C-alpha positions as CSV (number, residue, x, y, z in Angstrom):
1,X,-27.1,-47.2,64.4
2,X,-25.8,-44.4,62.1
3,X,-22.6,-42.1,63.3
4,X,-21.9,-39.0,63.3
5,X,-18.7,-38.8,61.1
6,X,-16.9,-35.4,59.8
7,X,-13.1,-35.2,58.1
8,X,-10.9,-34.5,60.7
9,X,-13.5,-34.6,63.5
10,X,-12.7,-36.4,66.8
11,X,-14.3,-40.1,65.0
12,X,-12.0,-39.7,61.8
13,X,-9.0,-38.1,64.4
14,X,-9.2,-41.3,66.6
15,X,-9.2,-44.0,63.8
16,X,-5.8,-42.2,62.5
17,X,-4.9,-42.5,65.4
18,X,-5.6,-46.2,66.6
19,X,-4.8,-47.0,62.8
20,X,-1.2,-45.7,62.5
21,X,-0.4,-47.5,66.1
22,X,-1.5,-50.3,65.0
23,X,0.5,-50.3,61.7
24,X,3.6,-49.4,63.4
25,X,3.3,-52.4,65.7
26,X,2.9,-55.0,63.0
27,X,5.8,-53.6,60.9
28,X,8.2,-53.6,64.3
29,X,6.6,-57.1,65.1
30,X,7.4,-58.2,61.4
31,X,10.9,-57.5,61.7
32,X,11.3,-59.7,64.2
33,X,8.4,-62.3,62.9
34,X,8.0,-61.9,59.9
35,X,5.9,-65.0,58.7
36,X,3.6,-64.0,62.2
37,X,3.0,-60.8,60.9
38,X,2.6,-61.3,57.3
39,X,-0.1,-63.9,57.9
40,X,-2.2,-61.4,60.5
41,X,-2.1,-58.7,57.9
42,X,-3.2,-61.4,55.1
43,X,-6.1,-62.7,57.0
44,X,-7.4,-58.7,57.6
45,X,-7.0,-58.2,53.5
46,X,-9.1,-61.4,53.3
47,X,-11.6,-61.1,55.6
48,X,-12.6,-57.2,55.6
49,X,-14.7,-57.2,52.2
50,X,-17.5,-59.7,53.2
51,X,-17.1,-57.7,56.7
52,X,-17.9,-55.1,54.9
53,X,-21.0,-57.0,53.1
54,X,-22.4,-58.1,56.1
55,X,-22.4,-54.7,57.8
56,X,-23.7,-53.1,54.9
57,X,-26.4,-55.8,54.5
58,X,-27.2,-55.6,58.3
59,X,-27.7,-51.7,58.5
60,X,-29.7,-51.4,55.0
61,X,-31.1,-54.6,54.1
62,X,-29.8,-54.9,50.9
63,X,-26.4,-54.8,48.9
64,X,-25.9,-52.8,45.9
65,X,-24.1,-53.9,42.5
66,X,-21.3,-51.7,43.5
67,X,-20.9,-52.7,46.2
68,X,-21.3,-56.4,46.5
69,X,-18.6,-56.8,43.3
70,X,-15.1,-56.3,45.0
71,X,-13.7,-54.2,42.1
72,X,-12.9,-50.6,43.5
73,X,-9.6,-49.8,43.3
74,X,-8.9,-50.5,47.0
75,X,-11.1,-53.9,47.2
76,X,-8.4,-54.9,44.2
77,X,-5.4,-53.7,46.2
78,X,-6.3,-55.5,48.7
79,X,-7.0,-59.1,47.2
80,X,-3.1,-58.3,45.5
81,X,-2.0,-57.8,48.3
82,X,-2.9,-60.7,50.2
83,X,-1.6,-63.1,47.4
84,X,1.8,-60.7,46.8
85,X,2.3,-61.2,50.8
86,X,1.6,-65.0,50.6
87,X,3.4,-66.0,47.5
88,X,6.1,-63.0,47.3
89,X,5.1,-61.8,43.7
90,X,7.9,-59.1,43.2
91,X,4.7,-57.3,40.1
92,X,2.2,-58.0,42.6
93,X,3.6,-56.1,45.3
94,X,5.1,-53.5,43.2
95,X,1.0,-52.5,42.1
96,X,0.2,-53.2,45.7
97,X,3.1,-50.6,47.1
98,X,2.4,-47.9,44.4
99,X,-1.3,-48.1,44.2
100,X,-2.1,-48.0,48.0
101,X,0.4,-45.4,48.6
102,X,-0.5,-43.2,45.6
103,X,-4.4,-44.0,45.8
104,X,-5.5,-45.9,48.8
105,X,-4.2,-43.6,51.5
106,X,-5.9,-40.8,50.2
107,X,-9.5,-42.8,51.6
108,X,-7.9,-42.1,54.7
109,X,-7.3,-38.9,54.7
110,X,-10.7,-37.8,52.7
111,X,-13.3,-41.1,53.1
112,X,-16.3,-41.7,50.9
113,X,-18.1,-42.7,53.9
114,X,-22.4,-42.1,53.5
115,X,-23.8,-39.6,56.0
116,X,-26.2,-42.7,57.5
117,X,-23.2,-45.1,57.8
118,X,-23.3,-47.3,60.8
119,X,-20.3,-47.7,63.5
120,X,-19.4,-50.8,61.5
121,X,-19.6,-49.7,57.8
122,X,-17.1,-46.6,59.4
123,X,-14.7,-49.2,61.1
124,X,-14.7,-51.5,58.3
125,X,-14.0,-48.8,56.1
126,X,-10.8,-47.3,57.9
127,X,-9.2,-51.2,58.5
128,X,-9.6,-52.0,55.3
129,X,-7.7,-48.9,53.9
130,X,-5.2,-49.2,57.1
131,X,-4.4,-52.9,55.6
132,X,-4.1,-52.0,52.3
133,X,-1.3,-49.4,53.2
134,X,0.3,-51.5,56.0
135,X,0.5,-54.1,53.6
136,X,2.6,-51.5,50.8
137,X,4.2,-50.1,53.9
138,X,5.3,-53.6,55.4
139,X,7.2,-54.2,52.1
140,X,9.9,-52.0,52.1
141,X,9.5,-51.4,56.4
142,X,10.0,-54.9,57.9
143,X,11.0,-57.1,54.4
144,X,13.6,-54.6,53.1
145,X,11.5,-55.2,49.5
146,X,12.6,-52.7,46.4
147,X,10.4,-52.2,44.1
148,X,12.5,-52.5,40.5
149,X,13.5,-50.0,38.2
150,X,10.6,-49.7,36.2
151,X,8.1,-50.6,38.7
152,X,6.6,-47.5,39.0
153,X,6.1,-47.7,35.0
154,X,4.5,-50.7,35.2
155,X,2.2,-50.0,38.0
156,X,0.7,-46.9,36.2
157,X,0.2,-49.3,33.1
158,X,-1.9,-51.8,34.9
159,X,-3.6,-48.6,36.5
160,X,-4.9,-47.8,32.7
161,X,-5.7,-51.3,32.1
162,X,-7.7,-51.1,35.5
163,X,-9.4,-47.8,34.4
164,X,-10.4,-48.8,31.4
165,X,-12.3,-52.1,32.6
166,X,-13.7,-49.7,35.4
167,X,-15.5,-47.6,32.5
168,X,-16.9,-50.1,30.5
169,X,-18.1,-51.6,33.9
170,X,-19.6,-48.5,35.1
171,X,-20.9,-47.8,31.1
172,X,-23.0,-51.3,30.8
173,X,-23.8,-51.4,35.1
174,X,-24.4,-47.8,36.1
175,X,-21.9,-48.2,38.7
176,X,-19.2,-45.9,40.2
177,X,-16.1,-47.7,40.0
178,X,-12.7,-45.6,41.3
179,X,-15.4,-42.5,41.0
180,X,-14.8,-42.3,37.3
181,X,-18.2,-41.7,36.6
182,X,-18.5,-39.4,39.4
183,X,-16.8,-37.8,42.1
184,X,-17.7,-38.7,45.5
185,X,-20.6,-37.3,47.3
186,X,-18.8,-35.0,50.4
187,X,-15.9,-34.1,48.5
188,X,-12.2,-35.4,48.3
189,X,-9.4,-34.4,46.5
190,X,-10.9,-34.9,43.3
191,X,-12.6,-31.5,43.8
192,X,-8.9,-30.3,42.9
193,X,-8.0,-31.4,39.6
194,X,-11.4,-30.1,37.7
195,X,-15.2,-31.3,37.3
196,X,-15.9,-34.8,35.5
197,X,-15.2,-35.8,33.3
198,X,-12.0,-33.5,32.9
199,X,-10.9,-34.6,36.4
200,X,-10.0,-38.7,34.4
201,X,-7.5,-36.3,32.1
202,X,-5.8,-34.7,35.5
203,X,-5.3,-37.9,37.0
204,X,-2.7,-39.0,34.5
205,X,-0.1,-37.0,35.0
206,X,-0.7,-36.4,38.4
207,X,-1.1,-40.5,39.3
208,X,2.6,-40.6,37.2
209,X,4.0,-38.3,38.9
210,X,3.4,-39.7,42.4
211,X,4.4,-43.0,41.3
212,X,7.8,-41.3,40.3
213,X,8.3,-40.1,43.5
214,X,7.4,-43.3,45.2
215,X,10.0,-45.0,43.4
216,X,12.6,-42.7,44.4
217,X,13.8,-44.1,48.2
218,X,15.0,-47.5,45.8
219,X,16.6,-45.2,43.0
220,X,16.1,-45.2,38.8
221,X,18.5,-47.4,37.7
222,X,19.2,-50.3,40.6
223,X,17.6,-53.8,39.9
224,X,15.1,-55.1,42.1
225,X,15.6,-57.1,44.7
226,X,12.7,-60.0,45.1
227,X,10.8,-60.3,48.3
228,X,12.2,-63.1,50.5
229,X,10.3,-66.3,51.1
230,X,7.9,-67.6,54.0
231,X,9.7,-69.2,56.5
């Protein structure tokens, strides 16, 4: 049955809450185990998107274009993640680390979550952004990962190589992709940088610019160091 669910009331307080303990265990528990961990936070990037098809299903009957192909930003993030956690992909994780942490988290803080959504569609919504910045988190936290020197770069790249598929998608489907065909309903921080379409033109420089400052705790000039293997 539908939930009552308001930014920063005592639902959206509470899953913070239960979110960020939960992230800090894994990340202590994957510096002690790390294959343990890694392979927990892999099967919750896995299994959260037909979670979330089967809760959507079950409280409307139907799925949606948009939603029932897994390519918004964070259902992407999260696929890349899985496999850079698996198989240690030092460009995988670098898009994982900068795009959750840059983009994902901000779902957390501001969720596009529909005023009938059920208790399910909320909770499936806050794991699945909690993985996908665990998962960026749990690269530098409990692996001692660096992203390289021009990770950052190459992360906003494929971010413009993502955007651009995204509009065509949304231009021959009607869909919403990343919201860069609209912003979404309730608000968020798009509401800052301008109305659409002039909001796609703010997110350049503002997209590079946290990527720059994400890059800073491993410097601007040291080579990267790979991500260790499963053990």
């Amino acid at each position: 049955m539908p939930l009552a669910f308001e930014f920063f009331g005592s639902t959206h307080l509470l899953l913070l809450m239960l979110g960020c303990g939960a992230s800090y265990l894994l990340i202590l528990l994957g510096r002690k185990h790390d294959a343990l961990a890694s392979r927990l936070i892999v099967t919750v990037l896995i299994a959260v998107y037909p979670f979330s098809l089967l809760t959507q299903y079950d409280a409307y009957g139907m799925l949606e274009i948009e939603t029932a192909l897994p390519f918004h930003l964070c259902d992407l993030v999260a696929i890349l993640g899985a496999i850079g956690l698996l198989y240690r992909r030092q460009k995988l994780c670098e898009i994982v680390y900068f795009w959750a942490l840059a983009g994902s988290i901000q779902g957390l803080i501001t969720p596009a979550i529909p005023s009938n959504a059920t208790t399910g569609i909320i909770s499936g919504f806050f794991v699945h952004h909690f993985a996908i910045v665990l998962a960026a988190l749990y690269l530098p936290l409990a692996r001692g990962w660096k992203a390289s020197r021009y990770g950052w770069i190459r992360a906003w790249l494929w971010l413009n190589v993502y955007v651009l598929i995204a509009i065509l998608l949304n231009t021959l489907l009607g869909t919403n992709y990343a919201f860069l065909a609209a912003p979404p309903e309730g608000g968020s921080l798009l509401d800052l940088m301008g109305p659409h379409p002039w909001y796609l033109l703010t997110l350049q420089p503002v997209a590079l610019l946290l990527f720059y400052l994400l890059q800073a705790p491993f410097g601007y000039g040291k080579k990267s160091r790979e991500v260790s293997s499963v053990k």
